[in-house]
Amino acid sequence: VTLSGFLEINLGGEASKHGFAPEGLAEAVAPLADLGNLRIAGLMAIPPEADDPEGSRPWFRRLRELRDELASRPPWQGFPGWLSMGMSHDYAVAVEEGATHVRVGTALFGPRLYPI
């Protein structure tokens, strides 16, 4: 059985988020390239919050650049390189920057209601 998944990248270095640091990404994830039952399909990130969707563009661009850098390395030749980035408020910018997957739950189902 092979499990496919995305590597989460903490683009903004936010303590509230998890994932690999962008700096030294290729070296940090090198051991994952050789795992026979794990297929890294791409990278995902949720950028720091911005008032305007355009504020997410530099972060989306950076994730695309990280994907391209990783794909250029011999152990990662042929990996799909999908990009999961963008949510209901900024998905259009994410698509312009190369997103292959977006998360648009709020646009489809409305805002989450949390119990008090």
Short mmCIF file of C-alpha atoms in Angstrom, two decimals:
data_model
loop_
_atom_site.label_atom_id
_atom_site.label_comp_id
_atom_site.label_asym_id
_atom_site.label_seq_id
_atom_site.Cartn_x
_atom_site.Cartn_y
_atom_site.Cartn_z
CA VAL A 1 0.00 0.00 0.00
CA THR A 2 1.31 3.42 -0.95
CA LEU A 3 0.09 6.51 0.85
CA SER A 4 0.10 9.82 -1.04
CA GLY A 5 0.27 13.15 0.71
CA PHE A 6 1.48 16.71 0.78
CA LEU A 7 4.35 18.16 2.79
CA GLU A 8 3.19 21.09 4.88
CA ILE A 9 5.46 24.13 4.71
CA ASN A 10 5.32 26.81 7.40
CA LEU A 11 6.06 29.72 5.06
CA GLY A 12 5.68 32.48 7.63
CA GLY A 13 7.42 30.72 10.50
CA GLU A 14 4.27 31.10 12.60
CA ALA A 15 4.22 29.35 15.96
CA SER A 16 0.51 28.59 15.47
CA LYS A 17 1.25 26.52 12.36
CA HIS A 18 3.20 23.36 11.73
CA GLY A 19 5.28 22.13 8.85
CA PHE A 20 8.75 22.21 7.42
CA ALA A 21 10.68 25.47 7.34
CA PRO A 22 11.27 26.77 3.82
CA GLU A 23 14.96 27.23 4.56
CA GLY A 24 16.79 23.99 3.89
CA LEU A 25 13.63 22.21 2.75
CA ALA A 26 15.31 19.93 0.23
CA GLU A 27 17.80 18.70 2.80
CA ALA A 28 15.16 18.25 5.50
CA VAL A 29 12.89 16.12 3.34
CA ALA A 30 15.59 14.15 1.49
CA PRO A 31 15.02 11.00 3.60
CA LEU A 32 11.36 10.96 2.55
CA ALA A 33 12.20 10.55 -1.14
CA ASP A 34 13.32 6.95 -0.57
CA LEU A 35 10.35 5.67 1.43
CA GLY A 36 8.73 3.00 -0.69
CA ASN A 37 5.21 3.26 0.74
CA LEU A 38 5.03 7.04 0.82
CA ARG A 39 4.43 9.13 -2.29
CA ILE A 40 4.98 12.85 -1.78
CA ALA A 41 2.47 14.38 -4.18
CA GLY A 42 3.30 18.03 -3.52
CA LEU A 43 3.53 20.88 -1.06
CA MET A 44 0.83 22.67 0.93
CA ALA A 45 0.76 25.85 2.96
CA ILE A 46 -1.53 28.33 4.62
CA PRO A 47 0.15 31.73 4.46
CA PRO A 48 0.02 34.32 7.23
CA GLU A 49 -3.35 36.05 7.39
CA ALA A 50 -3.76 39.06 5.11
CA ASP A 51 -6.63 41.55 4.77
CA ASP A 52 -6.39 41.50 0.99
CA PRO A 53 -6.07 38.32 -1.12
CA GLU A 54 -3.12 39.95 -2.90
CA GLY A 55 -1.26 39.79 0.40
CA SER A 56 -1.08 36.02 -0.05
CA ARG A 57 0.52 36.20 -3.50
CA PRO A 58 4.17 36.39 -2.35
CA TRP A 59 3.63 33.38 -0.10
CA PHE A 60 2.01 31.35 -2.88
CA ARG A 61 4.80 32.32 -5.23
CA ARG A 62 7.35 31.19 -2.63
CA LEU A 63 5.67 27.80 -2.29
CA ARG A 64 5.77 27.36 -6.07
CA GLU A 65 9.48 28.25 -6.06
CA LEU A 66 10.13 25.72 -3.29
CA ARG A 67 8.29 23.06 -5.31
CA ASP A 68 10.36 23.87 -8.39
CA GLU A 69 13.58 23.76 -6.40
CA LEU A 70 12.67 20.42 -4.87
CA ALA A 71 11.62 18.97 -8.25
CA SER A 72 15.00 19.89 -9.73
CA ARG A 73 16.80 17.57 -7.31
CA PRO A 74 17.56 14.01 -8.52
CA PRO A 75 15.70 12.17 -5.73
CA TRP A 76 12.54 14.11 -6.56
CA GLN A 77 12.59 13.77 -10.35
CA GLY A 78 9.10 12.84 -11.49
CA PHE A 79 7.21 13.75 -8.33
CA PRO A 80 3.83 15.30 -9.22
CA GLY A 81 4.62 18.61 -7.53
CA TRP A 82 1.03 19.53 -6.80
CA LEU A 83 0.42 22.71 -4.82
CA SER A 84 -2.32 22.86 -2.22
CA MET A 85 -2.70 26.53 -1.41
CA GLY A 86 -5.51 29.02 -1.22
CA MET A 87 -8.76 29.08 0.68
CA SER A 88 -12.15 30.68 0.10
CA HIS A 89 -10.87 34.24 0.40
CA ASP A 90 -7.71 33.96 -1.72
CA TYR A 91 -8.11 30.91 -3.97
CA ALA A 92 -8.17 32.99 -7.18
CA VAL A 93 -4.72 34.40 -6.42
CA ALA A 94 -3.52 30.91 -5.49
CA VAL A 95 -4.71 29.52 -8.83
CA GLU A 96 -2.93 32.35 -10.65
CA GLU A 97 0.24 31.32 -8.82
CA GLY A 98 -0.09 27.65 -9.73
CA ALA A 99 -2.37 25.99 -7.17
CA THR A 100 -3.58 22.55 -8.18
CA HIS A 101 -5.69 22.12 -5.03
CA VAL A 102 -7.64 24.72 -3.06
CA ARG A 103 -9.62 24.55 0.17
CA VAL A 104 -12.91 26.40 -0.22
CA GLY A 105 -15.07 25.04 2.60
CA THR A 106 -16.29 28.44 3.79
CA ALA A 107 -17.40 29.40 0.27
CA LEU A 108 -19.33 26.13 -0.03
CA PHE A 109 -20.70 25.65 3.48
CA GLY A 110 -20.51 29.08 5.13
CA PRO A 111 -18.49 30.09 8.17
CA ARG A 112 -17.87 27.59 10.94
CA LEU A 113 -19.99 27.96 14.01
CA TYR A 114 -18.08 27.24 17.19
CA PRO A 115 -19.93 26.45 20.43
CA ILE A 116 -19.54 29.05 23.14
#
